[in-house]
Amino acid sequence: MSSSPFFEIDGMNVYYDRVRAIDDVSITVDRGEIVSVIGPNGAGKTTMLNAISGVLDYDGTVRFNGNELSDLSEREIVEYGVIHCSEDRDLFPFFTVHENLLMGAHLQGEAETRQRLEYVYDLFPRLNERREQEANTMSGGEQQMLAIGRALMSDPELLMLDEPTQGLAPIIIDDISDAMEELRSEGLSILLAEQNSSFAMRHAERLYLLETGTIELSGTADEFKNNEYVRDAYIGVT
Ligand code: ATP
């Protein structure tokens, strides 16, 4: 008997008008696994995540934990625990750090919200130091931590991160890296879309290479690191 994967995209196609941005993409994520989709600008990473979270229509199937997500609303998908931390972060600029985090806990009860706040402040001590600071006054790296922190407030089953290192200085990427490793040690399942292939290979157990909407390669982090094409085209690209 074959059991179905924890998370699975099967034959996804996404169109903008008649232009196909995602072309027959199939990927899986096992429970507790970090899987990354890498690829250059415009490859379709954001489009794929937006389709999974119900923002864009698509052909094909997305299954999560035995449920088909394809016909569900954005809210229902969030209720299943599939949480998307988007590339543009979507923070409330004039809300404080604390208020932004509370917005991520709208489905939680009071006790769980308190516990999640403690958890996020522990993961990102910088956010704890800046609880009362408005989001729009924070650095790009701090805003990224806040966006991830807010996504974690809902205690996700699958966290989808879209380019968490984009535009960040190496020293801040190190902080995000530490958080990724902490999340890995806790067994959180993560689907990471990244252009920064070094970061992706550092944290993901398995990767997919997406180019112009098509999966061109899949394999373990070691297979990717040793692949000549990946090495030539992507390693060192941040
Ligand atoms: P980036 O790293 O720049 O965010 P990406 O891999 O996330 O790139 P997408 O943003 O998903 O790529 O874009 C995939 C393709 O779809 C690109 O050719 C892009 O121009 C196109 N596209 C994205 N959004 C739209 C839109 N709203 N309307 C039309 N075409 C779009």
mmCIF file of C-alpha atoms and ligand atoms in Angstrom:
data_model
loop_
_atom_site.group_PDB
_atom_site.id
_atom_site.type_symbol
_atom_site.label_atom_id
_atom_site.label_comp_id
_atom_site.label_asym_id
_atom_site.label_seq_id
_atom_site.Cartn_x
_atom_site.Cartn_y
_atom_site.Cartn_z
ATOM 1 C CA MET A 1 0.000 0.000 0.000
ATOM 2 C CA SER A 2 1.451 3.370 -0.941
ATOM 3 C CA SER A 3 0.742 6.272 1.391
ATOM 4 C CA SER A 4 0.324 9.710 -0.144
ATOM 5 C CA PRO A 5 2.892 12.419 0.618
ATOM 6 C CA PHE A 6 2.265 14.960 3.396
ATOM 7 C CA PHE A 7 2.136 17.708 0.788
ATOM 8 C CA GLU A 8 1.916 17.243 -2.953
ATOM 9 C CA ILE A 9 1.505 19.368 -6.042
ATOM 10 C CA ASP A 10 0.483 17.228 -8.967
ATOM 11 C CA GLY A 11 0.530 18.573 -12.522
ATOM 12 C CA MET A 12 0.037 22.263 -11.694
ATOM 13 C CA ASN A 13 -0.458 24.750 -14.517
ATOM 14 C CA VAL A 14 -0.970 28.479 -13.894
ATOM 15 C CA TYR A 15 -1.805 30.986 -16.600
ATOM 16 C CA TYR A 16 -1.738 34.788 -16.674
ATOM 17 C CA ASP A 17 -4.269 35.381 -19.441
ATOM 18 C CA ARG A 18 -3.021 32.898 -22.012
ATOM 19 C CA VAL A 19 0.616 32.888 -20.922
ATOM 20 C CA ARG A 20 1.584 29.781 -18.969
ATOM 21 C CA ALA A 21 3.730 30.768 -15.942
ATOM 22 C CA ILE A 22 3.706 27.309 -14.292
ATOM 23 C CA ASP A 23 3.990 24.344 -16.611
ATOM 24 C CA ASP A 24 2.998 20.921 -15.305
ATOM 25 C CA VAL A 25 4.807 21.272 -11.967
ATOM 26 C CA SER A 26 4.768 18.365 -9.523
ATOM 27 C CA ILE A 27 6.547 18.446 -6.155
ATOM 28 C CA THR A 28 6.266 16.782 -2.765
ATOM 29 C CA VAL A 29 7.188 17.679 0.803
ATOM 30 C CA ASP A 30 7.295 15.040 3.517
ATOM 31 C CA ARG A 31 6.332 15.814 7.076
ATOM 32 C CA GLY A 32 9.239 17.466 8.869
ATOM 33 C CA GLU A 33 11.127 18.090 5.664
ATOM 34 C CA ILE A 34 12.538 21.353 4.322
ATOM 35 C CA VAL A 35 12.166 21.414 0.546
ATOM 36 C CA SER A 36 13.300 24.282 -1.610
ATOM 37 C CA VAL A 37 12.317 25.417 -5.073
ATOM 38 C CA ILE A 38 15.167 27.445 -6.500
ATOM 39 C CA GLY A 39 15.281 29.360 -9.741
ATOM 40 C CA PRO A 40 16.035 32.740 -11.230
ATOM 41 C CA ASN A 41 13.900 35.867 -11.353
ATOM 42 C CA GLY A 42 10.642 35.215 -13.100
ATOM 43 C CA ALA A 43 10.931 31.409 -12.936
ATOM 44 C CA GLY A 44 7.493 31.173 -11.337
ATOM 45 C CA LYS A 45 8.287 30.581 -7.653
ATOM 46 C CA THR A 46 5.929 33.265 -6.349
ATOM 47 C CA THR A 47 3.226 32.235 -8.797
ATOM 48 C CA MET A 48 3.440 28.641 -7.543
ATOM 49 C CA LEU A 49 3.149 29.680 -3.869
ATOM 50 C CA ASN A 50 0.276 32.049 -4.646
ATOM 51 C CA ALA A 51 -1.554 29.229 -6.391
ATOM 52 C CA ILE A 52 -1.032 26.865 -3.436
ATOM 53 C CA SER A 53 -2.411 29.426 -1.005
ATOM 54 C CA GLY A 54 -5.503 30.012 -3.126
ATOM 55 C CA VAL A 55 -4.641 33.493 -4.426
ATOM 56 C CA LEU A 56 -4.389 32.297 -8.041
ATOM 57 C CA ASP A 57 -6.451 29.752 -9.954
ATOM 58 C CA TYR A 58 -4.677 26.730 -11.386
ATOM 59 C CA ASP A 59 -5.166 23.435 -13.154
ATOM 60 C CA GLY A 60 -3.892 20.340 -11.401
ATOM 61 C CA THR A 61 -4.070 19.165 -7.815
ATOM 62 C CA VAL A 62 -2.626 20.244 -4.485
ATOM 63 C CA ARG A 63 -3.031 17.793 -1.620
ATOM 64 C CA PHE A 64 -2.137 18.416 1.981
ATOM 65 C CA ASN A 65 -2.385 15.930 4.792
ATOM 66 C CA GLY A 66 -4.960 13.878 2.906
ATOM 67 C CA ASN A 67 -7.046 16.899 1.862
ATOM 68 C CA GLU A 68 -7.404 18.423 -1.546
ATOM 69 C CA LEU A 69 -6.777 22.169 -1.348
ATOM 70 C CA SER A 70 -7.610 22.927 -4.950
ATOM 71 C CA ASP A 71 -11.186 24.120 -4.425
ATOM 72 C CA LEU A 72 -10.733 25.769 -1.041
ATOM 73 C CA SER A 73 -10.698 29.472 -0.218
ATOM 74 C CA GLU A 74 -7.587 31.261 1.058
ATOM 75 C CA ARG A 75 -9.041 31.244 4.560
ATOM 76 C CA GLU A 76 -9.810 27.530 4.499
ATOM 77 C CA ILE A 77 -6.259 26.794 3.343
ATOM 78 C CA VAL A 78 -4.910 28.841 6.279
ATOM 79 C CA GLU A 79 -7.232 26.921 8.597
ATOM 80 C CA TYR A 80 -5.631 23.690 7.386
ATOM 81 C CA GLY A 81 -2.308 25.094 8.583
ATOM 82 C CA VAL A 82 -0.737 25.956 5.231
ATOM 83 C CA ILE A 83 0.747 29.393 5.872
ATOM 84 C CA HIS A 84 2.355 31.590 3.253
ATOM 85 C CA CYS A 85 4.984 34.145 4.237
ATOM 86 C CA SER A 86 4.987 36.220 1.080
ATOM 87 C CA GLU A 87 7.875 37.885 -0.690
ATOM 88 C CA ASP A 88 6.528 41.392 -0.070
ATOM 89 C CA ARG A 89 5.991 40.572 3.615
ATOM 90 C CA ASP A 90 2.518 42.168 3.796
ATOM 91 C CA LEU A 91 3.129 43.803 7.168
ATOM 92 C CA PHE A 92 0.824 46.435 8.622
ATOM 93 C CA PRO A 93 3.275 49.348 8.400
ATOM 94 C CA PHE A 94 1.808 51.504 11.182
ATOM 95 C CA PHE A 95 1.189 48.641 13.576
ATOM 96 C CA THR A 96 3.845 47.770 16.125
ATOM 97 C CA VAL A 97 5.794 44.522 16.060
ATOM 98 C CA HIS A 98 3.511 43.162 18.771
ATOM 99 C CA GLU A 99 0.333 44.174 16.938
ATOM 100 C CA ASN A 100 1.589 42.643 13.690
ATOM 101 C CA LEU A 101 2.291 39.380 15.490
ATOM 102 C CA LEU A 102 -1.192 39.392 16.995
ATOM 103 C CA MET A 103 -2.632 39.702 13.463
ATOM 104 C CA GLY A 104 -1.032 36.345 12.698
ATOM 105 C CA ALA A 105 -2.892 34.713 15.583
ATOM 106 C CA HIS A 106 -6.442 35.542 14.567
ATOM 107 C CA LEU A 107 -7.399 31.862 14.559
ATOM 108 C CA GLN A 108 -5.866 31.112 17.984
ATOM 109 C CA GLY A 109 -7.330 31.295 21.443
ATOM 110 C CA GLU A 110 -5.873 33.544 24.155
ATOM 111 C CA ALA A 111 -3.654 30.971 25.834
ATOM 112 C CA GLU A 112 -2.212 29.717 22.572
ATOM 113 C CA THR A 113 -1.609 33.292 21.369
ATOM 114 C CA ARG A 114 0.392 34.006 24.541
ATOM 115 C CA GLN A 115 2.397 30.840 24.071
ATOM 116 C CA ARG A 116 3.090 31.588 20.401
ATOM 117 C CA LEU A 117 4.184 35.160 21.215
ATOM 118 C CA GLU A 118 6.685 33.791 23.689
ATOM 119 C CA TYR A 119 7.867 31.281 21.105
ATOM 120 C CA VAL A 120 8.364 33.909 18.368
ATOM 121 C CA TYR A 121 10.103 36.359 20.703
ATOM 122 C CA ASP A 122 12.391 33.557 21.758
ATOM 123 C CA LEU A 123 13.184 32.654 18.133
ATOM 124 C CA PHE A 124 13.802 36.301 17.168
ATOM 125 C CA PRO A 125 15.067 38.212 20.221
ATOM 126 C CA ARG A 126 15.390 41.330 18.028
ATOM 127 C CA LEU A 127 11.606 41.391 17.727
ATOM 128 C CA ASN A 128 11.297 41.138 21.476
ATOM 129 C CA GLU A 129 13.552 44.186 21.881
ATOM 130 C CA ARG A 130 11.383 46.085 19.380
ATOM 131 C CA ARG A 131 7.896 45.039 20.499
ATOM 132 C CA GLU A 132 6.555 48.580 20.504
ATOM 133 C CA GLN A 133 8.300 49.741 17.324
ATOM 134 C CA GLU A 134 6.189 50.376 14.217
ATOM 135 C CA ALA A 135 6.894 47.926 11.405
ATOM 136 C CA ASN A 136 7.639 50.665 8.872
ATOM 137 C CA THR A 137 10.542 51.938 10.984
ATOM 138 C CA MET A 138 12.322 48.584 11.065
ATOM 139 C CA SER A 139 15.214 47.494 8.857
ATOM 140 C CA GLY A 140 14.565 45.095 5.976
ATOM 141 C CA GLY A 141 16.001 42.207 7.971
ATOM 142 C CA GLU A 142 13.870 42.985 11.007
ATOM 143 C CA GLN A 143 10.795 43.243 8.808
ATOM 144 C CA GLN A 144 11.611 39.834 7.346
ATOM 145 C CA MET A 145 11.903 38.378 10.846
ATOM 146 C CA LEU A 146 8.556 39.954 11.680
ATOM 147 C CA ALA A 147 6.947 38.483 8.565
ATOM 148 C CA ILE A 148 8.248 35.013 9.441
ATOM 149 C CA GLY A 149 7.308 35.518 13.078
ATOM 150 C CA ARG A 150 3.773 36.482 12.127
ATOM 151 C CA ALA A 151 3.459 33.399 9.919
ATOM 152 C CA LEU A 152 4.623 31.272 12.859
ATOM 153 C CA MET A 153 2.003 32.795 15.179
ATOM 154 C CA SER A 154 -0.632 30.532 13.656
ATOM 155 C CA ASP A 155 1.416 27.422 14.469
ATOM 156 C CA PRO A 156 1.655 26.260 10.838
ATOM 157 C CA GLU A 157 1.697 22.657 9.699
ATOM 158 C CA LEU A 158 3.401 23.706 6.462
ATOM 159 C CA LEU A 159 5.249 27.008 6.289
ATOM 160 C CA MET A 160 5.793 28.449 2.810
ATOM 161 C CA LEU A 161 8.566 31.026 2.690
ATOM 162 C CA ASP A 162 9.008 33.176 -0.407
ATOM 163 C CA GLU A 163 12.560 34.513 -0.788
ATOM 164 C CA PRO A 164 13.226 35.249 2.891
ATOM 165 C CA THR A 165 16.785 36.390 2.137
ATOM 166 C CA GLN A 166 15.921 38.807 -0.659
ATOM 167 C CA GLY A 167 17.769 42.101 -0.313
ATOM 168 C CA LEU A 168 19.261 41.241 3.074
ATOM 169 C CA ALA A 169 22.845 41.741 4.229
ATOM 170 C CA PRO A 170 24.850 38.553 4.922
ATOM 171 C CA ILE A 171 24.882 39.198 8.677
ATOM 172 C CA ILE A 172 21.072 39.297 8.740
ATOM 173 C CA ILE A 173 20.864 36.221 6.517
ATOM 174 C CA ASP A 174 22.866 34.470 9.264
ATOM 175 C CA ASP A 175 20.096 35.292 11.758
ATOM 176 C CA ILE A 176 17.456 33.939 9.372
ATOM 177 C CA SER A 177 19.658 30.852 8.883
ATOM 178 C CA ASP A 178 19.783 30.258 12.641
ATOM 179 C CA ALA A 179 15.998 30.482 12.782
ATOM 180 C CA MET A 180 15.679 28.004 9.884
ATOM 181 C CA GLU A 181 17.855 25.509 11.720
ATOM 182 C CA GLU A 182 15.808 25.952 14.885
ATOM 183 C CA LEU A 183 12.614 25.313 12.904
ATOM 184 C CA ARG A 184 14.217 22.245 11.327
ATOM 185 C CA SER A 185 15.158 20.869 14.733
ATOM 186 C CA GLU A 186 11.531 21.261 15.795
ATOM 187 C CA GLY A 187 10.425 19.234 12.756
ATOM 188 C CA LEU A 188 8.469 21.972 11.014
ATOM 189 C CA SER A 189 7.682 21.215 7.351
ATOM 190 C CA ILE A 190 8.841 24.053 5.120
ATOM 191 C CA LEU A 191 8.507 24.823 1.422
ATOM 192 C CA LEU A 192 11.126 27.447 0.654
ATOM 193 C CA ALA A 193 11.152 29.406 -2.621
ATOM 194 C CA GLU A 194 14.587 30.950 -3.066
ATOM 195 C CA GLN A 195 16.771 32.598 -5.622
ATOM 196 C CA ASN A 196 19.665 32.415 -3.171
ATOM 197 C CA SER A 197 20.678 28.846 -3.962
ATOM 198 C CA SER A 198 23.452 28.728 -1.349
ATOM 199 C CA PHE A 199 20.957 29.530 1.391
ATOM 200 C CA ALA A 200 18.503 27.004 -0.027
ATOM 201 C CA MET A 201 21.108 24.219 -0.225
ATOM 202 C CA ARG A 202 22.247 24.961 3.315
ATOM 203 C CA HIS A 203 18.798 24.359 4.754
ATOM 204 C CA ALA A 204 16.812 22.127 2.409
ATOM 205 C CA GLU A 205 17.033 18.347 2.407
ATOM 206 C CA ARG A 206 15.712 18.239 -1.141
ATOM 207 C CA LEU A 207 15.465 20.793 -3.907
ATOM 208 C CA TYR A 208 13.738 21.423 -7.205
ATOM 209 C CA LEU A 209 15.101 23.700 -9.906
ATOM 210 C CA LEU A 210 12.374 25.771 -11.558
ATOM 211 C CA GLU A 211 13.144 27.566 -14.809
ATOM 212 C CA THR A 212 10.534 29.400 -16.888
ATOM 213 C CA GLY A 213 7.755 27.575 -15.092
ATOM 214 C CA THR A 214 9.158 24.066 -15.541
ATOM 215 C CA ILE A 215 10.892 21.767 -13.045
ATOM 216 C CA GLU A 216 14.222 21.031 -14.717
ATOM 217 C CA LEU A 217 15.888 19.063 -11.925
ATOM 218 C CA SER A 218 15.147 17.573 -8.527
ATOM 219 C CA GLY A 219 17.374 15.919 -5.961
ATOM 220 C CA THR A 220 19.003 16.043 -2.561
ATOM 221 C CA ALA A 221 21.083 19.007 -1.417
ATOM 222 C CA ASP A 222 24.255 16.985 -2.067
ATOM 223 C CA GLU A 223 23.109 16.075 -5.567
ATOM 224 C CA PHE A 224 22.440 19.747 -6.277
ATOM 225 C CA LYS A 225 25.792 20.861 -4.865
ATOM 226 C CA ASN A 226 27.576 18.347 -7.083
ATOM 227 C CA ASN A 227 25.550 19.034 -10.214
ATOM 228 C CA GLU A 228 27.683 20.774 -12.813
ATOM 229 C CA TYR A 229 24.814 22.780 -14.319
ATOM 230 C CA VAL A 230 23.631 23.992 -10.910
ATOM 231 C CA ARG A 231 27.193 24.820 -9.898
ATOM 232 C CA ASP A 232 27.837 26.835 -13.048
ATOM 233 C CA ALA A 233 24.498 28.597 -13.232
ATOM 234 C CA TYR A 234 23.468 29.078 -9.641
ATOM 235 C CA ILE A 235 26.070 28.586 -6.946
ATOM 236 C CA GLY A 236 27.348 31.908 -5.773
ATOM 237 C CA VAL A 237 24.232 33.627 -7.124
ATOM 238 C CA THR A 238 22.488 35.387 -4.271
HETATM 239 P P1 ATP B 1 10.984 36.599 -8.557
HETATM 240 O O1 ATP B 1 12.138 35.932 -7.925
HETATM 241 O O2 ATP B 1 11.371 37.763 -9.412
HETATM 242 O O3 ATP B 1 9.849 36.908 -7.646
HETATM 243 P P2 ATP B 1 9.525 34.282 -9.439
HETATM 244 O O4 ATP B 1 10.291 33.047 -9.694
HETATM 245 O O5 ATP B 1 8.795 34.371 -8.156
HETATM 246 O O6 ATP B 1 10.449 35.554 -9.642
HETATM 247 P P3 ATP B 1 7.003 34.952 -10.651
HETATM 248 O O7 ATP B 1 6.923 36.275 -9.960
HETATM 249 O O8 ATP B 1 6.120 33.869 -10.191
HETATM 250 O O9 ATP B 1 8.504 34.435 -10.653
HETATM 251 O O10 ATP B 1 6.761 35.204 -12.205
HETATM 252 C C1 ATP B 1 6.666 34.123 -13.138
HETATM 253 C C2 ATP B 1 6.271 34.659 -14.504
HETATM 254 O O11 ATP B 1 4.924 35.130 -14.482
HETATM 255 C C3 ATP B 1 7.109 35.845 -14.971
HETATM 256 O O12 ATP B 1 7.301 35.731 -16.352
HETATM 257 C C4 ATP B 1 6.250 37.049 -14.636
HETATM 258 O O13 ATP B 1 6.505 38.135 -15.518
HETATM 259 C C5 ATP B 1 4.853 36.497 -14.835
HETATM 260 N N1 ATP B 1 3.861 37.169 -13.971
HETATM 261 C C6 ATP B 1 3.916 37.245 -12.621
HETATM 262 N N2 ATP B 1 2.853 37.925 -12.131
HETATM 263 C C7 ATP B 1 2.106 38.269 -13.214
HETATM 264 C C8 ATP B 1 0.881 38.984 -13.386
HETATM 265 N N3 ATP B 1 0.194 39.430 -12.331
HETATM 266 N N4 ATP B 1 0.439 39.156 -14.651
HETATM 267 C C9 ATP B 1 1.104 38.674 -15.719
HETATM 268 N N5 ATP B 1 2.262 37.983 -15.629
HETATM 269 C C10 ATP B 1 2.769 37.793 -14.391
#
